[in-house]
Amino acid sequence: DATTVGDKPVTVVVKDKNGNVLVEVPATIKVVEAKPTPIETPVTNTPLTKEDIAKFVKVPEGGKVTNVENIPDLTTPGEKDPVKVTVELPNGKVITVDVPVNVTPVNEIETPVTNTPLTPEDYTKGITIPEGGKVTNVENIPDLTTPGKKDPVKVTVELPNGKVITVDIPVNVTPVKEIETPVTNTPLTPEDYTKGIKIP
């Protein structure tokens, strides 16, 4: 029975050219599962290809992926409908494997106007890197000395299967309001000064 996972006893029958049984040899075959690895990625405009998804399915030696359907949109966060991967096992049996897909949101980086630049590590805090993945590059770091919506920071992420994607990190720099006060002998407190700053 090759429809379930595990070690299966079989009997190998050797016959001569006339069909006479010469010997019967007991043997064991190992039936392994075509087990998928869930796909987790931050929101990205980089699409997954059929070849990318096939890498998330552990196919038994001698088997092969014959079809991939229902590739999801990665530009919005959330649990997606599973990708349908058709696998032909070494014994010729064809099965369908559902590969789960989870797209994690990207958080906007918000900061008041400042002369203190953020580091590449600061920008990557806005995304969830899947276990086994890594950030390989951060570019387009904006000027924080002027307020406004900035061009997104481009973060290159290598997913656990080797797929390389680009993640856009939105950046919003909020203005610092001028503190206006009449002439007075009453000093302002530190809290008074921070009222002009929007703290993320």
PDB file of N, CA and C in Angstrom, residues 105-199:
ATOM      1  N   PRO A 105       1.954  41.511   6.989  1.00  0.00           N
ATOM      2  CA  PRO A 105       1.897  42.936   6.648  1.00  0.00           C
ATOM      3  C   PRO A 105       3.246  43.631   6.829  1.00  0.00           C
ATOM      4  N   VAL A 106       3.372  44.762   6.150  1.00  0.00           N
ATOM      5  CA  VAL A 106       4.560  45.620   6.289  1.00  0.00           C
ATOM      6  C   VAL A 106       4.134  46.874   7.040  1.00  0.00           C
ATOM      7  N   ASN A 107       4.807  47.176   8.133  1.00  0.00           N
ATOM      8  CA  ASN A 107       4.440  48.338   8.956  1.00  0.00           C
ATOM      9  C   ASN A 107       5.166  49.590   8.486  1.00  0.00           C
ATOM     10  N   GLU A 108       4.409  50.671   8.408  1.00  0.00           N
ATOM     11  CA  GLU A 108       4.998  51.954   8.034  1.00  0.00           C
ATOM     12  C   GLU A 108       5.956  52.431   9.120  1.00  0.00           C
ATOM     13  N   ILE A 109       7.069  53.017   8.693  1.00  0.00           N
ATOM     14  CA  ILE A 109       8.001  53.664   9.623  1.00  0.00           C
ATOM     15  C   ILE A 109       7.593  55.120   9.744  1.00  0.00           C
ATOM     16  N   GLU A 110       7.267  55.540  10.980  1.00  0.00           N
ATOM     17  CA  GLU A 110       6.894  56.932  11.209  1.00  0.00           C
ATOM     18  C   GLU A 110       7.857  57.545  12.216  1.00  0.00           C
ATOM     19  N   THR A 111       8.339  58.729  11.903  1.00  0.00           N
ATOM     20  CA  THR A 111       9.290  59.415  12.788  1.00  0.00           C
ATOM     21  C   THR A 111       9.101  60.919  12.654  1.00  0.00           C
ATOM     22  N   PRO A 112       9.330  61.671  13.740  1.00  0.00           N
ATOM     23  CA  PRO A 112       9.340  63.139  13.597  1.00  0.00           C
ATOM     24  C   PRO A 112      10.565  63.576  12.781  1.00  0.00           C
ATOM     25  N   VAL A 113      10.512  64.777  12.261  1.00  0.00           N
ATOM     26  CA  VAL A 113      11.678  65.359  11.591  1.00  0.00           C
ATOM     27  C   VAL A 113      12.880  65.266  12.530  1.00  0.00           C
ATOM     28  N   THR A 114      14.008  64.806  12.003  1.00  0.00           N
ATOM     29  CA  THR A 114      15.189  64.607  12.852  1.00  0.00           C
ATOM     30  C   THR A 114      16.457  64.658  12.008  1.00  0.00           C
ATOM     31  N   ASN A 115      17.545  65.030  12.676  1.00  0.00           N
ATOM     32  CA  ASN A 115      18.863  64.968  12.032  1.00  0.00           C
ATOM     33  C   ASN A 115      19.550  63.637  12.302  1.00  0.00           C
ATOM     34  N   THR A 116      18.892  62.786  13.081  1.00  0.00           N
ATOM     35  CA  THR A 116      19.471  61.486  13.412  1.00  0.00           C
ATOM     36  C   THR A 116      18.986  60.451  12.399  1.00  0.00           C
ATOM     37  N   PRO A 117      19.856  59.959  11.540  1.00  0.00           N
ATOM     38  CA  PRO A 117      19.390  58.994  10.536  1.00  0.00           C
ATOM     39  C   PRO A 117      19.031  57.645  11.158  1.00  0.00           C
ATOM     40  N   LEU A 118      18.071  56.968  10.561  1.00  0.00           N
ATOM     41  CA  LEU A 118      17.750  55.596  10.967  1.00  0.00           C
ATOM     42  C   LEU A 118      18.718  54.643  10.280  1.00  0.00           C
ATOM     43  N   THR A 119      19.005  53.543  10.944  1.00  0.00           N
ATOM     44  CA  THR A 119      19.920  52.542  10.380  1.00  0.00           C
ATOM     45  C   THR A 119      19.138  51.565   9.506  1.00  0.00           C
ATOM     46  N   PRO A 120      19.816  50.804   8.651  1.00  0.00           N
ATOM     47  CA  PRO A 120      19.117  49.760   7.879  1.00  0.00           C
ATOM     48  C   PRO A 120      18.332  48.806   8.781  1.00  0.00           C
ATOM     49  N   GLU A 121      18.887  48.498   9.954  1.00  0.00           N
ATOM     50  CA  GLU A 121      18.196  47.590  10.887  1.00  0.00           C
ATOM     51  C   GLU A 121      16.890  48.202  11.386  1.00  0.00           C
ATOM     52  N   ASP A 122      16.866  49.518  11.563  1.00  0.00           N
ATOM     53  CA  ASP A 122      15.639  50.188  12.011  1.00  0.00           C
ATOM     54  C   ASP A 122      14.513  49.980  10.991  1.00  0.00           C
ATOM     55  N   TYR A 123      14.846  50.049   9.718  1.00  0.00           N
ATOM     56  CA  TYR A 123      13.819  49.910   8.683  1.00  0.00           C
ATOM     57  C   TYR A 123      13.298  48.474   8.573  1.00  0.00           C
ATOM     58  N   THR A 124      14.147  47.506   8.833  1.00  0.00           N
ATOM     59  CA  THR A 124      13.704  46.112   8.698  1.00  0.00           C
ATOM     60  C   THR A 124      12.825  45.672   9.860  1.00  0.00           C
ATOM     61  N   LYS A 125      12.737  46.508  10.914  1.00  0.00           N
ATOM     62  CA  LYS A 125      11.851  46.169  12.033  1.00  0.00           C
ATOM     63  C   LYS A 125      10.385  46.225  11.624  1.00  0.00           C
ATOM     64  N   GLY A 126      10.108  46.837  10.504  1.00  0.00           N
ATOM     65  CA  GLY A 126       8.726  46.957  10.034  1.00  0.00           C
ATOM     66  C   GLY A 126       8.213  45.740   9.297  1.00  0.00           C
ATOM     67  N   ILE A 127       9.061  44.723   9.113  1.00  0.00           N
ATOM     68  CA  ILE A 127       8.630  43.522   8.391  1.00  0.00           C
ATOM     69  C   ILE A 127       8.947  42.269   9.204  1.00  0.00           C
ATOM     70  N   THR A 128       8.198  41.220   8.913  1.00  0.00           N
ATOM     71  CA  THR A 128       8.440  39.934   9.561  1.00  0.00           C
ATOM     72  C   THR A 128       9.230  39.051   8.603  1.00  0.00           C
ATOM     73  N   ILE A 129      10.439  38.667   9.004  1.00  0.00           N
ATOM     74  CA  ILE A 129      11.270  37.799   8.172  1.00  0.00           C
ATOM     75  C   ILE A 129      10.939  36.351   8.545  1.00  0.00           C
ATOM     76  N   PRO A 130      10.538  35.521   7.577  1.00  0.00           N
ATOM     77  CA  PRO A 130      10.224  34.132   7.924  1.00  0.00           C
ATOM     78  C   PRO A 130      11.455  33.394   8.442  1.00  0.00           C
ATOM     79  N   GLU A 131      11.217  32.427   9.324  1.00  0.00           N
ATOM     80  CA  GLU A 131      12.321  31.646   9.876  1.00  0.00           C
ATOM     81  C   GLU A 131      13.113  30.993   8.756  1.00  0.00           C
ATOM     82  N   GLY A 132      14.425  31.172   8.797  1.00  0.00           N
ATOM     83  CA  GLY A 132      15.270  30.637   7.728  1.00  0.00           C
ATOM     84  C   GLY A 132      15.540  31.639   6.626  1.00  0.00           C
ATOM     85  N   GLY A 133      14.816  32.772   6.646  1.00  0.00           N
ATOM     86  CA  GLY A 133      15.052  33.834   5.664  1.00  0.00           C
ATOM     87  C   GLY A 133      16.013  34.869   6.214  1.00  0.00           C
ATOM     88  N   LYS A 134      16.403  35.814   5.370  1.00  0.00           N
ATOM     89  CA  LYS A 134      17.338  36.851   5.825  1.00  0.00           C
ATOM     90  C   LYS A 134      17.246  38.082   4.932  1.00  0.00           C
ATOM     91  N   VAL A 135      17.596  39.231   5.513  1.00  0.00           N
ATOM     92  CA  VAL A 135      17.691  40.483   4.756  1.00  0.00           C
ATOM     93  C   VAL A 135      19.072  40.543   4.122  1.00  0.00           C
ATOM     94  N   THR A 136      19.126  40.816   2.830  1.00  0.00           N
ATOM     95  CA  THR A 136      20.418  40.872   2.149  1.00  0.00           C
ATOM     96  C   THR A 136      20.801  42.286   1.714  1.00  0.00           C
ATOM     97  N   ASN A 137      19.813  43.212   1.694  1.00  0.00           N
ATOM     98  CA  ASN A 137      20.155  44.570   1.275  1.00  0.00           C
ATOM     99  C   ASN A 137      19.054  45.543   1.705  1.00  0.00           C
ATOM    100  N   VAL A 138      19.448  46.771   2.027  1.00  0.00           N
ATOM    101  CA  VAL A 138      18.507  47.854   2.331  1.00  0.00           C
ATOM    102  C   VAL A 138      18.988  49.081   1.565  1.00  0.00           C
ATOM    103  N   GLU A 139      18.112  49.652   0.734  1.00  0.00           N
ATOM    104  CA  GLU A 139      18.528  50.825  -0.033  1.00  0.00           C
ATOM    105  C   GLU A 139      17.396  51.843  -0.127  1.00  0.00           C
ATOM    106  N   ASN A 140      17.722  53.001  -0.695  1.00  0.00           N
ATOM    107  CA  ASN A 140      16.788  54.119  -0.831  1.00  0.00           C
ATOM    108  C   ASN A 140      16.386  54.678   0.538  1.00  0.00           C
ATOM    109  N   ILE A 141      17.370  54.779   1.433  1.00  0.00           N
ATOM    110  CA  ILE A 141      17.109  55.321   2.774  1.00  0.00           C
ATOM    111  C   ILE A 141      16.854  56.833   2.658  1.00  0.00           C
ATOM    112  N   PRO A 142      15.726  57.316   3.192  1.00  0.00           N
ATOM    113  CA  PRO A 142      15.327  58.713   2.950  1.00  0.00           C
ATOM    114  C   PRO A 142      15.974  59.725   3.890  1.00  0.00           C
ATOM    115  N   ASP A 143      15.845  60.989   3.485  1.00  0.00           N
ATOM    116  CA  ASP A 143      16.247  62.126   4.316  1.00  0.00           C
ATOM    117  C   ASP A 143      15.133  62.388   5.329  1.00  0.00           C
ATOM    118  N   LEU A 144      15.468  62.405   6.609  1.00  0.00           N
ATOM    119  CA  LEU A 144      14.464  62.589   7.664  1.00  0.00           C
ATOM    120  C   LEU A 144      14.424  64.027   8.181  1.00  0.00           C
ATOM    121  N   THR A 145      15.152  64.932   7.525  1.00  0.00           N
ATOM    122  CA  THR A 145      15.220  66.313   8.014  1.00  0.00           C
ATOM    123  C   THR A 145      14.076  67.175   7.488  1.00  0.00           C
ATOM    124  N   THR A 146      13.256  66.608   6.598  1.00  0.00           N
ATOM    125  CA  THR A 146      12.089  67.335   6.091  1.00  0.00           C
ATOM    126  C   THR A 146      10.856  66.448   6.245  1.00  0.00           C
ATOM    127  N   PRO A 147       9.688  67.073   6.522  1.00  0.00           N
ATOM    128  CA  PRO A 147       8.492  66.257   6.741  1.00  0.00           C
ATOM    129  C   PRO A 147       7.876  65.764   5.432  1.00  0.00           C
ATOM    130  N   GLY A 148       7.030  64.750   5.563  1.00  0.00           N
ATOM    131  CA  GLY A 148       6.278  64.263   4.404  1.00  0.00           C
ATOM    132  C   GLY A 148       6.426  62.768   4.185  1.00  0.00           C
ATOM    133  N   LYS A 149       5.608  62.248   3.253  1.00  0.00           N
ATOM    134  CA  LYS A 149       5.702  60.849   2.847  1.00  0.00           C
ATOM    135  C   LYS A 149       6.926  60.692   1.953  1.00  0.00           C
ATOM    136  N   LYS A 150       7.772  59.747   2.277  1.00  0.00           N
ATOM    137  CA  LYS A 150       9.007  59.541   1.518  1.00  0.00           C
ATOM    138  C   LYS A 150       8.836  58.360   0.556  1.00  0.00           C
ATOM    139  N   ASP A 151       9.724  58.298  -0.439  1.00  0.00           N
ATOM    140  CA  ASP A 151       9.742  57.117  -1.298  1.00  0.00           C
ATOM    141  C   ASP A 151      10.050  55.899  -0.431  1.00  0.00           C
ATOM    142  N   PRO A 152       9.395  54.764  -0.709  1.00  0.00           N
ATOM    143  CA  PRO A 152       9.612  53.585   0.156  1.00  0.00           C
ATOM    144  C   PRO A 152      11.070  53.128   0.183  1.00  0.00           C
ATOM    145  N   VAL A 153      11.480  52.645   1.349  1.00  0.00           N
ATOM    146  CA  VAL A 153      12.782  51.993   1.473  1.00  0.00           C
ATOM    147  C   VAL A 153      12.670  50.611   0.828  1.00  0.00           C
ATOM    148  N   LYS A 154      13.676  50.230   0.037  1.00  0.00           N
ATOM    149  CA  LYS A 154      13.670  48.937  -0.655  1.00  0.00           C
ATOM    150  C   LYS A 154      14.497  47.937   0.153  1.00  0.00           C
ATOM    151  N   VAL A 155      13.829  46.903   0.658  1.00  0.00           N
ATOM    152  CA  VAL A 155      14.505  45.872   1.441  1.00  0.00           C
ATOM    153  C   VAL A 155      14.500  44.573   0.646  1.00  0.00           C
ATOM    154  N   THR A 156      15.677  44.028   0.407  1.00  0.00           N
ATOM    155  CA  THR A 156      15.794  42.753  -0.299  1.00  0.00           C
ATOM    156  C   THR A 156      15.823  41.627   0.729  1.00  0.00           C
ATOM    157  N   VAL A 157      14.913  40.662   0.545  1.00  0.00           N
ATOM    158  CA  VAL A 157      14.794  39.537   1.474  1.00  0.00           C
ATOM    159  C   VAL A 157      14.976  38.229   0.708  1.00  0.00           C
ATOM    160  N   GLU A 158      15.801  37.350   1.274  1.00  0.00           N
ATOM    161  CA  GLU A 158      15.931  36.004   0.708  1.00  0.00           C
ATOM    162  C   GLU A 158      15.079  35.050   1.549  1.00  0.00           C
ATOM    163  N   LEU A 159      14.074  34.455   0.927  1.00  0.00           N
ATOM    164  CA  LEU A 159      13.195  33.523   1.629  1.00  0.00           C
ATOM    165  C   LEU A 159      13.913  32.198   1.876  1.00  0.00           C
ATOM    166  N   PRO A 160      13.368  31.345   2.760  1.00  0.00           N
ATOM    167  CA  PRO A 160      14.061  30.090   3.107  1.00  0.00           C
ATOM    168  C   PRO A 160      14.370  29.173   1.927  1.00  0.00           C
ATOM    169  N   ASN A 161      13.560  29.260   0.848  1.00  0.00           N
ATOM    170  CA  ASN A 161      13.816  28.384  -0.303  1.00  0.00           C
ATOM    171  C   ASN A 161      14.786  29.006  -1.297  1.00  0.00           C
ATOM    172  N   GLY A 162      15.348  30.196  -0.949  1.00  0.00           N
ATOM    173  CA  GLY A 162      16.293  30.860  -1.846  1.00  0.00           C
ATOM    174  C   GLY A 162      15.684  31.927  -2.722  1.00  0.00           C
ATOM    175  N   LYS A 163      14.353  32.005  -2.766  1.00  0.00           N
ATOM    176  CA  LYS A 163      13.679  33.040  -3.556  1.00  0.00           C
ATOM    177  C   LYS A 163      14.017  34.421  -3.011  1.00  0.00           C
ATOM    178  N   VAL A 164      14.371  35.343  -3.889  1.00  0.00           N
ATOM    179  CA  VAL A 164      14.708  36.706  -3.490  1.00  0.00           C
ATOM    180  C   VAL A 164      13.555  37.635  -3.851  1.00  0.00           C
ATOM    181  N   ILE A 165      13.064  38.390  -2.862  1.00  0.00           N
ATOM    182  CA  ILE A 165      11.968  39.330  -3.086  1.00  0.00           C
ATOM    183  C   ILE A 165      12.392  40.725  -2.633  1.00  0.00           C
ATOM    184  N   THR A 166      11.659  41.728  -3.106  1.00  0.00           N
ATOM    185  CA  THR A 166      11.878  43.102  -2.671  1.00  0.00           C
ATOM    186  C   THR A 166      10.650  43.572  -1.905  1.00  0.00           C
ATOM    187  N   VAL A 167      10.876  44.121  -0.721  1.00  0.00           N
ATOM    188  CA  VAL A 167       9.797  44.622   0.127  1.00  0.00           C
ATOM    189  C   VAL A 167       9.907  46.136   0.227  1.00  0.00           C
ATOM    190  N   ASP A 168       8.788  46.844  -0.037  1.00  0.00           N
ATOM    191  CA  ASP A 168       8.760  48.309   0.067  1.00  0.00           C
ATOM    192  C   ASP A 168       8.291  48.708   1.463  1.00  0.00           C
ATOM    193  N   ILE A 169       9.108  49.489   2.172  1.00  0.00           N
ATOM    194  CA  ILE A 169       8.761  49.964   3.516  1.00  0.00           C
ATOM    195  C   ILE A 169       8.321  51.428   3.420  1.00  0.00           C
ATOM    196  N   PRO A 170       7.047  51.716   3.681  1.00  0.00           N
ATOM    197  CA  PRO A 170       6.603  53.119   3.646  1.00  0.00           C
ATOM    198  C   PRO A 170       7.242  53.919   4.782  1.00  0.00           C
ATOM    199  N   VAL A 171       7.551  55.185   4.496  1.00  0.00           N
ATOM    200  CA  VAL A 171       8.168  56.055   5.509  1.00  0.00           C
ATOM    201  C   VAL A 171       7.410  57.383   5.540  1.00  0.00           C
ATOM    202  N   ASN A 172       7.007  57.790   6.739  1.00  0.00           N
ATOM    203  CA  ASN A 172       6.319  59.063   6.921  1.00  0.00           C
ATOM    204  C   ASN A 172       7.052  59.872   7.984  1.00  0.00           C
ATOM    205  N   VAL A 173       7.497  61.073   7.587  1.00  0.00           N
ATOM    206  CA  VAL A 173       8.193  61.965   8.526  1.00  0.00           C
ATOM    207  C   VAL A 173       7.219  63.067   8.924  1.00  0.00           C
ATOM    208  N   THR A 174       6.909  63.138  10.218  1.00  0.00           N
ATOM    209  CA  THR A 174       5.922  64.108  10.698  1.00  0.00           C
ATOM    210  C   THR A 174       6.606  65.417  11.092  1.00  0.00           C
ATOM    211  N   PRO A 175       5.920  66.541  10.873  1.00  0.00           N
ATOM    212  CA  PRO A 175       6.547  67.839  11.189  1.00  0.00           C
ATOM    213  C   PRO A 175       6.627  68.076  12.696  1.00  0.00           C
ATOM    214  N   VAL A 176       7.562  68.896  13.085  1.00  0.00           N
ATOM    215  CA  VAL A 176       7.687  69.331  14.485  1.00  0.00           C
ATOM    216  C   VAL A 176       7.127  70.750  14.570  1.00  0.00           C
ATOM    217  N   LYS A 177       6.104  70.906  15.402  1.00  0.00           N
ATOM    218  CA  LYS A 177       5.440  72.211  15.501  1.00  0.00           C
ATOM    219  C   LYS A 177       6.260  73.180  16.357  1.00  0.00           C
ATOM    220  N   GLU A 178       6.246  74.435  15.926  1.00  0.00           N
ATOM    221  CA  GLU A 178       6.948  75.479  16.672  1.00  0.00           C
ATOM    222  C   GLU A 178       6.246  75.718  18.015  1.00  0.00           C
ATOM    223  N   ILE A 179       7.026  75.897  19.076  1.00  0.00           N
ATOM    224  CA  ILE A 179       6.474  76.229  20.385  1.00  0.00           C
ATOM    225  C   ILE A 179       6.377  77.754  20.481  1.00  0.00           C
ATOM    226  N   GLU A 180       5.148  78.245  20.646  1.00  0.00           N
ATOM    227  CA  GLU A 180       4.954  79.696  20.713  1.00  0.00           C
ATOM    228  C   GLU A 180       4.459  80.065  22.107  1.00  0.00           C
ATOM    229  N   THR A 181       5.094  81.017  22.752  1.00  0.00           N
ATOM    230  CA  THR A 181       4.702  81.417  24.102  1.00  0.00           C
ATOM    231  C   THR A 181       4.983  82.898  24.296  1.00  0.00           C
ATOM    232  N   PRO A 182       4.127  83.587  25.044  1.00  0.00           N
ATOM    233  CA  PRO A 182       4.435  85.000  25.348  1.00  0.00           C
ATOM    234  C   PRO A 182       5.627  85.099  26.299  1.00  0.00           C
ATOM    235  N   VAL A 183       6.185  86.307  26.389  1.00  0.00           N
ATOM    236  CA  VAL A 183       7.288  86.533  27.332  1.00  0.00           C
ATOM    237  C   VAL A 183       6.812  86.202  28.739  1.00  0.00           C
ATOM    238  N   THR A 184       7.588  85.381  29.435  1.00  0.00           N
ATOM    239  CA  THR A 184       7.159  84.938  30.758  1.00  0.00           C
ATOM    240  C   THR A 184       8.367  84.549  31.591  1.00  0.00           C
ATOM    241  N   ASN A 185       8.214  84.665  32.896  1.00  0.00           N
ATOM    242  CA  ASN A 185       9.256  84.196  33.810  1.00  0.00           C
ATOM    243  C   ASN A 185       9.037  82.737  34.221  1.00  0.00           C
ATOM    244  N   THR A 186       7.942  82.165  33.716  1.00  0.00           N
ATOM    245  CA  THR A 186       7.630  80.776  34.067  1.00  0.00           C
ATOM    246  C   THR A 186       8.281  79.851  33.044  1.00  0.00           C
ATOM    247  N   PRO A 187       9.248  79.070  33.471  1.00  0.00           N
ATOM    248  CA  PRO A 187       9.933  78.206  32.490  1.00  0.00           C
ATOM    249  C   PRO A 187       9.005  77.103  31.978  1.00  0.00           C
ATOM    250  N   LEU A 188       9.213  76.712  30.728  1.00  0.00           N
ATOM    251  CA  LEU A 188       8.475  75.581  30.167  1.00  0.00           C
ATOM    252  C   LEU A 188       9.105  74.285  30.663  1.00  0.00           C
ATOM    253  N   THR A 189       8.292  73.289  30.813  1.00  0.00           N
ATOM    254  CA  THR A 189       8.779  71.977  31.246  1.00  0.00           C
ATOM    255  C   THR A 189       9.195  71.149  30.036  1.00  0.00           C
ATOM    256  N   PRO A 190       9.977  70.081  30.239  1.00  0.00           N
ATOM    257  CA  PRO A 190      10.295  69.187  29.116  1.00  0.00           C
ATOM    258  C   PRO A 190       9.042  68.664  28.420  1.00  0.00           C
ATOM    259  N   GLU A 191       7.976  68.437  29.208  1.00  0.00           N
ATOM    260  CA  GLU A 191       6.730  67.929  28.620  1.00  0.00           C
ATOM    261  C   GLU A 191       6.097  68.969  27.690  1.00  0.00           C
ATOM    262  N   ASP A 192       6.239  70.255  28.033  1.00  0.00           N
ATOM    263  CA  ASP A 192       5.701  71.310  27.179  1.00  0.00           C
ATOM    264  C   ASP A 192       6.352  71.280  25.799  1.00  0.00           C
ATOM    265  N   TYR A 193       7.650  71.036  25.764  1.00  0.00           N
ATOM    266  CA  TYR A 193       8.360  71.031  24.482  1.00  0.00           C
ATOM    267  C   TYR A 193       7.975  69.825  23.619  1.00  0.00           C
ATOM    268  N   THR A 194       7.700  68.711  24.249  1.00  0.00           N
ATOM    269  CA  THR A 194       7.383  67.508  23.454  1.00  0.00           C
ATOM    270  C   THR A 194       5.971  67.530  22.902  1.00  0.00           C
ATOM    271  N   LYS A 195       5.148  68.511  23.338  1.00  0.00           N
ATOM    272  CA  LYS A 195       3.787  68.608  22.801  1.00  0.00           C
ATOM    273  C   LYS A 195       3.781  68.956  21.318  1.00  0.00           C
ATOM    274  N   GLY A 196       4.875  69.501  20.849  1.00  0.00           N
ATOM    275  CA  GLY A 196       4.948  69.861  19.433  1.00  0.00           C
ATOM    276  C   GLY A 196       5.433  68.741  18.542  1.00  0.00           C
ATOM    277  N   ILE A 197       5.670  67.584  19.132  1.00  0.00           N
ATOM    278  CA  ILE A 197       6.196  66.444  18.367  1.00  0.00           C
ATOM    279  C   ILE A 197       5.182  65.316  18.377  1.00  0.00           C
ATOM    280  N   LYS A 198       4.906  64.759  17.203  1.00  0.00           N
ATOM    281  CA  LYS A 198       4.043  63.586  17.135  1.00  0.00           C
ATOM    282  C   LYS A 198       4.902  62.353  17.342  1.00  0.00           C
ATOM    283  N   ILE A 199       4.672  61.679  18.470  1.00  0.00           N
ATOM    284  CA  ILE A 199       5.450  60.476  18.787  1.00  0.00           C
ATOM    285  C   ILE A 199       4.764  59.273  18.163  1.00  0.00           C
TER     286      ILE A 199
END
